[in-house]
């Protein structure tokens, strides 16, 4: 069976309860931000390409209150690691805030450091149902929830949601040392109930793509529970290879590059590996636009085919899959009613996403439980809303 995802109200109630226990007071601010799953468009965002993610019902909730002194005290619990950790630091001089241990706090510290207004001392509790290190953007959910919390705390609201996503991305770059693209923060800010989001990462324009017509079909996330290591050198290496190829061609990014340019790169002496990476990005951009059009036309068979092609290219050309992810994908694809299955997120572990008939969900879960050597977890991904405030009742 797919896991039951706690509702936002349940997570909120838990966070409020912990706040009362820790601080002996009621919080007066409550915000949330979702994790995400990417339907297609992988490793394209930092190449100014296209991505098609949707926000998930798994969220990070922050409850809190101004405390009248210069420190913030933050208590965090995470469902997936079932530990609680407490952190206290001075927010009166934000230029002195620096990354350090615990690592989870760097996302919060980075957002506080780059928030465009002074931040008063506060107490807060963070509770998240986004599985950590699984490629479902627990870090973006934490950054975006922090930013929304700071908006509520200070009354200084971001006029353009794009700026909010960009500040959160900067926090991840500078405080967590992860050279991520913009997709995760964007969807956590801009997600809309019942929609996926087509994002053009060159000009940051967005189109909401309704998903309510998919009726008998559903997206199943399978967590391999083999954690991905996003900050590992492999992600940076892939990104640098793309930047180098664009530079060799005298282009700003791979968005400006076409399949014809592969010949030029070859003549310039680009390695076989660079050619494979570039080929993936160019074709993945086309697949993302084609999948969006197919969704809009109700051609779900086509969507599934494109998802399969995306995975195969991530496996063979971008080389970011793993044995675990390949096993999950291959097992799912053999089940009748499965239209497509691929890894989602950065890869190197983490999750797969499978597009399939609702009736086939239990069959896929049973087949994976039988053939997968690890222990997988399953979630139904329904397209959910982006970050927001909740009342504190
Ligand atoms: C991670 C990054 C994103 C994106 C994906 C790969 O999730 O945070 O910006 O690059 O990997 O598509």
Tab-separated table of C-alpha atoms and ligand atoms in Angstrom:
chain	number	residue	atom	x	y	z
A	1	UNK	CA	0.000	0.000	0.000
A	2	UNK	CA	1.101	3.542	-0.663
A	3	UNK	CA	1.866	5.487	2.510
A	4	UNK	CA	-0.781	7.736	3.965
A	5	UNK	CA	0.590	11.270	3.900
A	6	UNK	CA	-0.357	13.258	7.041
A	7	UNK	CA	-2.577	16.255	6.234
A	8	UNK	CA	-1.264	19.794	6.665
A	9	UNK	CA	-3.634	20.192	9.637
A	10	UNK	CA	-2.188	17.135	11.346
A	11	UNK	CA	1.383	18.347	10.871
A	12	UNK	CA	0.404	21.809	12.074
A	13	UNK	CA	-1.220	20.385	15.212
A	14	UNK	CA	1.943	18.427	15.966
A	15	UNK	CA	4.181	21.478	15.481
A	16	UNK	CA	1.932	23.630	17.709
A	17	UNK	CA	1.974	20.984	20.425
A	18	UNK	CA	5.783	20.804	20.391
A	19	UNK	CA	5.966	24.613	20.502
A	20	UNK	CA	3.755	24.737	23.590
A	21	UNK	CA	5.881	22.091	25.316
A	22	UNK	CA	9.198	23.724	24.414
A	23	UNK	CA	8.331	27.374	24.951
A	24	UNK	CA	5.323	27.272	27.301
A	25	UNK	CA	3.395	29.591	24.994
A	26	UNK	CA	1.124	29.534	21.921
A	27	UNK	CA	2.709	30.314	18.521
A	28	UNK	CA	1.042	33.093	16.522
A	29	UNK	CA	2.590	32.333	13.120
A	30	UNK	CA	2.184	29.160	11.086
A	31	UNK	CA	3.486	28.621	7.546
A	32	UNK	CA	4.151	25.681	5.243
A	33	UNK	CA	6.068	24.898	2.059
A	34	UNK	CA	5.854	21.693	0.000
A	35	UNK	CA	8.408	19.264	-1.393
A	36	UNK	CA	8.203	18.517	-5.105
A	37	UNK	CA	8.418	15.789	-7.660
A	38	UNK	CA	9.689	16.498	-11.152
A	39	UNK	CA	7.615	14.884	-13.928
A	40	UNK	CA	10.213	15.511	-16.643
A	41	UNK	CA	13.042	17.945	-17.453
A	42	UNK	CA	15.990	16.646	-15.436
A	43	UNK	CA	19.346	18.418	-15.176
A	44	UNK	CA	18.009	21.103	-17.485
A	45	UNK	CA	17.351	23.903	-14.977
A	46	UNK	CA	20.958	25.039	-14.470
A	47	UNK	CA	21.276	24.941	-18.274
A	48	UNK	CA	18.470	27.538	-18.618
A	49	UNK	CA	16.138	24.872	-19.993
A	50	UNK	CA	12.619	23.612	-19.216
A	51	UNK	CA	11.317	21.652	-16.221
A	52	UNK	CA	7.859	20.293	-15.350
A	53	UNK	CA	7.620	19.702	-11.579
A	54	UNK	CA	4.606	19.630	-9.280
A	55	UNK	CA	4.282	20.438	-5.575
A	56	UNK	CA	3.603	17.523	-3.225
A	57	UNK	CA	1.281	17.066	-0.261
A	58	UNK	CA	4.396	16.449	1.865
A	59	UNK	CA	5.281	19.708	3.607
A	60	UNK	CA	7.563	21.508	5.989
A	61	UNK	CA	5.667	23.473	8.622
A	62	UNK	CA	7.121	26.232	10.774
A	63	UNK	CA	5.228	27.665	13.754
A	64	UNK	CA	6.646	30.449	15.885
A	65	UNK	CA	6.483	33.801	17.602
A	66	UNK	CA	8.640	36.881	18.250
A	67	UNK	CA	10.413	36.397	21.606
A	68	UNK	CA	11.507	39.943	22.461
A	69	UNK	CA	15.245	39.194	22.553
A	70	UNK	CA	17.998	39.083	19.910
A	71	UNK	CA	18.264	35.313	19.584
A	72	UNK	CA	16.261	32.859	17.599
A	73	UNK	CA	15.673	29.435	19.092
A	74	UNK	CA	14.591	26.761	16.643
A	75	UNK	CA	13.523	23.218	17.394
A	76	UNK	CA	13.359	20.838	14.444
A	77	UNK	CA	11.956	17.350	14.139
A	78	UNK	CA	11.991	15.269	11.031
A	79	UNK	CA	9.660	12.342	10.537
A	80	UNK	CA	12.134	10.515	8.355
A	81	UNK	CA	15.015	10.630	10.823
A	82	UNK	CA	12.888	10.855	14.006
A	83	UNK	CA	15.348	13.039	15.817
A	84	UNK	CA	14.857	16.409	17.400
A	85	UNK	CA	17.510	19.035	17.296
A	86	UNK	CA	17.653	22.479	18.871
A	87	UNK	CA	19.546	25.497	17.701
A	88	UNK	CA	20.058	29.002	19.071
A	89	UNK	CA	21.812	31.941	17.441
A	90	UNK	CA	21.928	35.724	17.434
A	91	UNK	CA	19.966	37.400	14.623
A	92	UNK	CA	20.710	41.017	15.585
A	93	UNK	CA	23.760	41.244	13.298
A	94	UNK	CA	22.881	39.087	10.282
A	95	UNK	CA	26.263	39.641	8.636
A	96	UNK	CA	27.742	37.426	11.371
A	97	UNK	CA	25.480	34.432	10.629
A	98	UNK	CA	27.638	31.656	9.192
A	99	UNK	CA	27.090	28.063	8.087
A	100	UNK	CA	28.124	25.212	10.387
A	101	UNK	CA	26.610	22.282	12.285
A	102	UNK	CA	23.913	21.013	12.380
A	103	UNK	CA	23.698	20.880	8.596
A	104	UNK	CA	19.898	21.224	8.375
A	105	UNK	CA	20.180	24.631	10.028
A	106	UNK	CA	22.269	26.034	7.173
A	107	UNK	CA	19.187	26.315	4.952
A	108	UNK	CA	17.422	28.299	7.667
A	109	UNK	CA	20.468	30.441	8.472
A	110	UNK	CA	21.036	31.216	4.785
A	111	UNK	CA	17.467	32.463	4.343
A	112	UNK	CA	17.713	34.621	7.466
A	113	UNK	CA	21.069	36.017	6.296
A	114	UNK	CA	19.736	36.981	2.833
A	115	UNK	CA	16.222	38.078	3.876
A	116	UNK	CA	15.789	41.669	2.670
A	117	UNK	CA	14.889	43.130	6.114
A	118	UNK	CA	15.989	42.969	9.747
A	119	UNK	CA	14.755	39.928	11.624
A	120	UNK	CA	13.671	40.108	15.275
A	121	UNK	CA	14.479	37.334	17.766
A	122	UNK	CA	11.962	34.487	17.600
A	123	UNK	CA	11.129	31.002	18.810
A	124	UNK	CA	10.117	28.415	16.240
A	125	UNK	CA	9.384	24.745	15.716
A	126	UNK	CA	9.926	22.999	12.377
A	127	UNK	CA	8.205	19.731	11.485
A	128	UNK	CA	8.517	18.128	8.062
A	129	UNK	CA	6.938	15.197	6.280
A	130	UNK	CA	9.151	15.580	3.201
A	131	UNK	CA	11.535	12.600	3.292
A	132	UNK	CA	15.097	13.870	3.601
A	133	UNK	CA	17.790	13.097	1.026
A	134	UNK	CA	15.295	11.406	-1.304
A	135	UNK	CA	15.249	13.809	-4.212
A	136	UNK	CA	11.873	15.295	-3.192
A	137	UNK	CA	13.403	18.661	-2.227
A	138	UNK	CA	13.255	18.623	1.539
A	139	UNK	CA	15.871	21.376	1.462
A	140	UNK	CA	13.875	23.695	-0.825
A	141	UNK	CA	10.777	23.092	1.336
A	142	UNK	CA	12.770	24.164	4.397
A	143	UNK	CA	14.202	27.251	2.697
A	144	UNK	CA	10.882	28.391	1.290
A	145	UNK	CA	9.037	27.724	4.569
A	146	UNK	CA	11.713	29.776	6.367
A	147	UNK	CA	11.304	32.662	3.939
A	148	UNK	CA	7.503	32.617	4.262
A	149	UNK	CA	7.914	32.494	8.051
A	150	UNK	CA	10.198	35.557	7.959
A	151	UNK	CA	7.658	37.408	5.809
A	152	UNK	CA	4.965	36.722	8.413
A	153	UNK	CA	7.324	37.645	11.257
A	154	UNK	CA	8.461	40.964	9.781
A	155	UNK	CA	5.500	41.951	7.601
A	156	UNK	CA	7.977	42.443	4.720
A	157	UNK	CA	6.522	40.446	1.837
A	158	UNK	CA	8.206	39.635	-1.442
A	159	UNK	CA	6.367	41.356	-4.293
A	160	UNK	CA	7.601	38.962	-6.957
A	161	UNK	CA	7.570	35.254	-6.049
A	162	UNK	CA	10.565	34.800	-8.350
A	163	UNK	CA	12.722	36.879	-6.009
A	164	UNK	CA	11.716	34.678	-3.115
A	165	UNK	CA	12.791	31.537	-4.980
A	166	UNK	CA	16.083	33.195	-5.953
A	167	UNK	CA	16.927	34.174	-2.354
A	168	UNK	CA	16.229	30.598	-1.244
A	169	UNK	CA	18.449	29.242	-4.026
A	170	UNK	CA	21.225	31.625	-2.938
A	171	UNK	CA	20.904	30.306	0.628
A	172	UNK	CA	21.409	26.765	-0.685
A	173	UNK	CA	24.403	27.770	-2.829
A	174	UNK	CA	26.166	29.830	-0.185
A	175	UNK	CA	25.196	28.206	3.124
A	176	UNK	CA	24.774	24.542	2.116
A	177	UNK	CA	27.384	24.626	-0.658
A	178	UNK	CA	25.037	22.858	-3.084
A	179	UNK	CA	25.153	24.297	-6.647
A	180	UNK	CA	21.471	23.528	-7.356
A	181	UNK	CA	19.368	25.007	-10.153
A	182	UNK	CA	16.177	26.994	-9.579
A	183	UNK	CA	13.477	24.325	-10.091
A	184	UNK	CA	12.956	23.158	-6.507
A	185	UNK	CA	12.581	26.560	-4.892
A	186	UNK	CA	10.354	27.748	-7.730
A	187	UNK	CA	7.800	24.985	-7.498
A	188	UNK	CA	7.732	25.166	-3.699
A	189	UNK	CA	6.842	28.861	-4.049
A	190	UNK	CA	4.576	28.736	-7.127
A	191	UNK	CA	2.870	25.325	-6.931
A	192	UNK	CA	-0.871	25.392	-7.633
A	193	UNK	CA	-3.393	22.765	-6.500
A	194	UNK	CA	-4.184	20.347	-9.328
A	195	UNK	CA	-1.422	21.669	-11.603
A	196	UNK	CA	2.116	20.944	-12.717
A	197	UNK	CA	4.328	23.928	-13.498
A	198	UNK	CA	6.159	24.400	-16.766
A	199	UNK	CA	9.090	26.643	-15.934
A	200	UNK	CA	11.385	28.221	-18.478
A	201	UNK	CA	14.601	28.526	-16.496
A	202	UNK	CA	16.028	31.126	-18.899
A	203	UNK	CA	13.495	33.915	-18.395
A	204	UNK	CA	11.739	32.369	-15.345
A	205	UNK	CA	8.342	32.492	-17.040
A	206	UNK	CA	5.814	29.921	-15.847
A	207	UNK	CA	2.749	28.162	-17.231
A	208	UNK	CA	0.413	26.239	-14.920
A	209	UNK	CA	-0.550	22.943	-16.575
A	210	UNK	CA	-3.872	21.494	-15.298
A	211	UNK	CA	-3.633	17.855	-14.240
A	212	UNK	CA	-7.295	17.355	-13.384
A	213	UNK	CA	-7.994	15.552	-16.661
A	214	UNK	CA	-5.787	12.574	-15.894
A	215	UNK	CA	-8.773	10.777	-14.280
A	216	UNK	CA	-7.904	7.082	-14.278
A	217	UNK	CA	-4.181	7.719	-14.088
A	218	UNK	CA	-1.967	8.662	-11.199
A	219	UNK	CA	1.661	9.405	-10.349
A	220	UNK	CA	3.315	6.951	-7.979
A	221	UNK	CA	6.537	7.958	-6.248
A	222	UNK	CA	8.781	5.094	-5.204
A	223	UNK	CA	11.496	5.953	-2.717
A	224	UNK	CA	14.468	3.627	-3.136
A	225	UNK	CA	15.562	4.626	0.382
A	226	UNK	CA	19.090	4.701	-0.942
A	227	UNK	CA	19.793	8.353	-0.156
A	228	UNK	CA	21.180	10.565	-2.894
A	229	UNK	CA	24.209	12.695	-2.210
A	230	UNK	CA	23.334	15.928	-3.959
A	231	UNK	CA	26.275	17.910	-2.644
A	232	UNK	CA	28.605	15.188	-3.862
A	233	UNK	CA	31.075	16.082	-6.533
A	234	UNK	CA	29.062	14.195	-9.186
A	235	UNK	CA	26.348	16.884	-9.410
A	236	UNK	CA	28.945	19.643	-9.669
A	237	UNK	CA	30.883	17.666	-12.279
A	238	UNK	CA	27.784	17.295	-14.477
A	239	UNK	CA	27.013	20.975	-14.181
A	240	UNK	CA	30.593	22.005	-14.931
A	241	UNK	CA	30.706	19.762	-18.025
A	242	UNK	CA	27.616	21.564	-19.365
A	243	UNK	CA	29.039	25.002	-18.595
A	244	UNK	CA	32.300	24.072	-20.300
A	245	UNK	CA	30.514	22.857	-23.443
A	246	UNK	CA	28.468	26.076	-23.670
A	247	UNK	CA	31.679	28.083	-23.262
A	248	UNK	CA	33.452	26.107	-25.997
A	249	UNK	CA	30.608	27.053	-28.353
A	250	UNK	CA	30.639	30.700	-27.245
A	251	UNK	CA	27.063	30.418	-25.897
A	252	UNK	CA	25.647	31.664	-22.618
A	253	UNK	CA	24.120	28.274	-21.777
A	254	UNK	CA	23.152	24.952	-23.347
A	255	UNK	CA	19.713	26.429	-23.993
A	256	UNK	CA	21.257	28.149	-27.012
A	257	UNK	CA	22.751	24.906	-28.292
A	258	UNK	CA	21.226	22.582	-30.922
A	259	UNK	CA	21.967	19.015	-31.970
A	260	UNK	CA	23.958	20.419	-34.942
A	261	UNK	CA	26.368	21.959	-32.459
A	262	UNK	CA	27.392	18.465	-31.355
A	263	UNK	CA	29.397	18.189	-34.591
A	264	UNK	CA	31.086	21.509	-33.859
A	265	UNK	CA	31.957	20.360	-30.338
A	266	UNK	CA	33.364	17.140	-31.742
A	267	UNK	CA	35.611	19.063	-34.130
A	268	UNK	CA	36.754	21.228	-31.226
A	269	UNK	CA	37.915	18.048	-29.487
A	270	UNK	CA	35.162	17.730	-26.851
A	271	UNK	CA	35.282	14.365	-25.064
A	272	UNK	CA	32.747	11.604	-25.654
A	273	UNK	CA	31.419	12.262	-22.144
A	274	UNK	CA	30.795	15.956	-22.829
A	275	UNK	CA	28.968	15.067	-26.053
A	276	UNK	CA	26.719	12.642	-24.156
A	277	UNK	CA	25.931	15.208	-21.439
A	278	UNK	CA	25.098	17.917	-23.967
A	279	UNK	CA	22.977	15.524	-26.043
A	280	UNK	CA	20.946	14.671	-22.945
A	281	UNK	CA	20.230	18.307	-22.108
A	282	UNK	CA	19.166	19.261	-25.647
A	283	UNK	CA	16.861	16.243	-26.025
A	284	UNK	CA	15.495	16.534	-22.473
A	285	UNK	CA	14.406	20.104	-23.181
A	286	UNK	CA	12.517	18.901	-26.279
A	287	UNK	CA	10.994	16.018	-24.295
A	288	UNK	CA	9.776	18.395	-21.594
A	289	UNK	CA	7.975	20.619	-24.085
A	290	UNK	CA	6.600	17.560	-25.898
A	291	UNK	CA	5.354	16.046	-22.614
A	292	UNK	CA	3.643	19.311	-21.690
A	293	UNK	CA	1.885	19.381	-25.055
A	294	UNK	CA	0.940	15.711	-24.649
A	295	UNK	CA	-0.584	16.394	-21.202
A	296	UNK	CA	-2.559	19.266	-22.675
A	297	UNK	CA	-3.784	17.039	-25.510
A	298	UNK	CA	-4.637	14.179	-23.128
A	299	UNK	CA	-2.122	11.918	-24.916
A	300	UNK	CA	-0.941	10.037	-21.846
A	301	UNK	CA	0.664	7.220	-23.815
A	302	UNK	CA	3.020	9.806	-25.284
A	303	UNK	CA	3.723	11.273	-21.837
A	304	UNK	CA	4.725	7.798	-20.623
A	305	UNK	CA	6.998	7.212	-23.617
A	306	UNK	CA	8.762	10.515	-23.027
A	307	UNK	CA	9.230	9.705	-19.330
A	308	UNK	CA	10.826	6.389	-20.296
A	309	UNK	CA	13.130	8.103	-22.787
A	310	UNK	CA	14.076	10.635	-20.122
A	311	UNK	CA	15.128	7.908	-17.702
A	312	UNK	CA	17.053	5.999	-20.331
A	313	UNK	CA	18.984	9.116	-21.247
A	314	UNK	CA	19.687	9.957	-17.587
A	315	UNK	CA	20.994	6.402	-17.212
A	316	UNK	CA	23.057	6.165	-20.410
A	317	UNK	CA	24.017	9.727	-21.331
A	318	UNK	CA	23.943	11.772	-18.140
A	319	UNK	CA	24.943	8.731	-16.035
A	320	UNK	CA	23.101	9.726	-12.862
A	321	UNK	CA	20.999	6.598	-12.317
A	322	UNK	CA	21.878	3.738	-9.961
A	323	UNK	CA	21.217	-0.005	-9.842
A	324	UNK	CA	18.444	0.607	-7.321
A	325	UNK	CA	16.685	3.202	-9.498
A	326	UNK	CA	17.055	1.065	-12.640
A	327	UNK	CA	15.551	-1.930	-10.839
A	328	UNK	CA	12.561	0.118	-9.650
A	329	UNK	CA	11.982	1.555	-13.120
A	330	UNK	CA	12.400	-1.765	-14.947
A	331	UNK	CA	10.093	-3.586	-12.552
A	332	UNK	CA	7.365	-0.960	-12.863
A	333	UNK	CA	7.567	-0.846	-16.656
A	334	UNK	CA	6.739	-4.571	-16.898
A	335	UNK	CA	3.349	-4.139	-15.205
A	336	UNK	CA	0.291	-3.659	-17.476
A	337	UNK	CA	-1.197	-0.204	-17.038
A	338	UNK	CA	2.198	1.485	-16.489
A	339	UNK	CA	2.705	4.190	-19.109
A	340	UNK	CA	6.144	5.376	-18.039
A	341	UNK	CA	8.657	5.308	-15.221
A	342	UNK	CA	11.805	7.346	-14.557
A	343	UNK	CA	14.118	8.568	-11.843
A	344	UNK	CA	13.180	12.000	-10.509
A	345	UNK	CA	15.421	14.737	-9.111
A	346	UNK	CA	19.196	14.722	-9.249
A	347	UNK	CA	19.539	10.914	-9.322
A	348	UNK	CA	22.386	8.907	-7.743
A	349	UNK	CA	19.691	7.353	-5.498
A	350	UNK	CA	16.445	8.887	-4.259
A	351	UNK	CA	13.072	8.326	-5.945
A	352	UNK	CA	11.400	7.239	-9.154
A	353	UNK	CA	8.105	8.516	-10.541
A	354	UNK	CA	5.762	6.198	-12.391
A	355	UNK	CA	2.757	7.301	-14.454
A	356	UNK	CA	0.176	4.534	-14.414
A	357	UNK	CA	-3.456	3.461	-14.294
A	358	UNK	CA	-4.876	3.774	-10.776
A	359	UNK	CA	-5.829	0.086	-10.944
A	360	UNK	CA	-2.198	-0.904	-11.439
A	361	UNK	CA	-0.782	0.774	-8.315
A	362	UNK	CA	-1.082	-2.275	-6.057
A	363	UNK	CA	0.397	-4.541	-8.733
A	364	UNK	CA	3.444	-2.295	-9.116
A	365	UNK	CA	3.945	-2.075	-5.358
A	366	UNK	CA	3.715	-5.868	-5.027
A	367	UNK	CA	6.138	-6.437	-7.914
A	368	UNK	CA	8.681	-3.993	-6.461
A	369	UNK	CA	8.371	-5.430	-2.969
A	370	UNK	CA	9.124	-8.819	-4.484
A	371	UNK	CA	12.054	-7.954	-6.717
A	372	UNK	CA	13.775	-5.012	-4.978
A	373	UNK	CA	16.565	-5.985	-2.609
A	374	UNK	CA	16.156	-2.849	-0.468
A	375	UNK	CA	12.988	-1.582	1.204
A	376	UNK	CA	11.051	0.849	-0.948
A	377	UNK	CA	8.337	3.282	0.214
A	378	UNK	CA	5.479	4.465	-1.974
A	379	UNK	CA	3.481	7.682	-2.152
A	380	UNK	CA	0.715	8.834	-4.457
A	381	UNK	CA	1.749	12.244	-5.767
A	382	UNK	CA	-1.242	14.536	-6.069
A	383	UNK	CA	-0.407	18.006	-7.398
A	384	UNK	CA	-0.566	20.375	-4.422
A	385	UNK	CA	-0.362	24.027	-3.508
A	386	UNK	CA	2.816	26.085	-3.008
A	387	UNK	CA	3.922	27.807	0.174
A	388	UNK	CA	1.472	29.792	2.287
A	389	UNK	CA	0.357	30.930	5.721
A	390	UNK	CA	-2.097	29.051	7.934
A	391	UNK	CA	-4.080	30.292	10.879
A	392	UNK	CA	-2.814	29.357	14.326
A	393	UNK	CA	-6.031	27.869	15.678
B	1	LIG	C1	18.344	18.791	-7.922
B	1	LIG	C2	18.589	20.288	-8.036
B	1	LIG	C3	17.679	20.874	-9.109
B	1	LIG	C4	17.860	20.133	-10.431
B	1	LIG	C5	17.710	18.629	-10.220
B	1	LIG	C6	18.009	17.838	-11.468
B	1	LIG	O1	17.046	18.547	-7.467
B	1	LIG	O2	18.325	20.910	-6.800
B	1	LIG	O3	17.943	22.246	-9.250
B	1	LIG	O4	19.085	20.457	-11.004
B	1	LIG	O5	18.562	18.169	-9.182
B	1	LIG	O6	17.039	18.080	-12.432
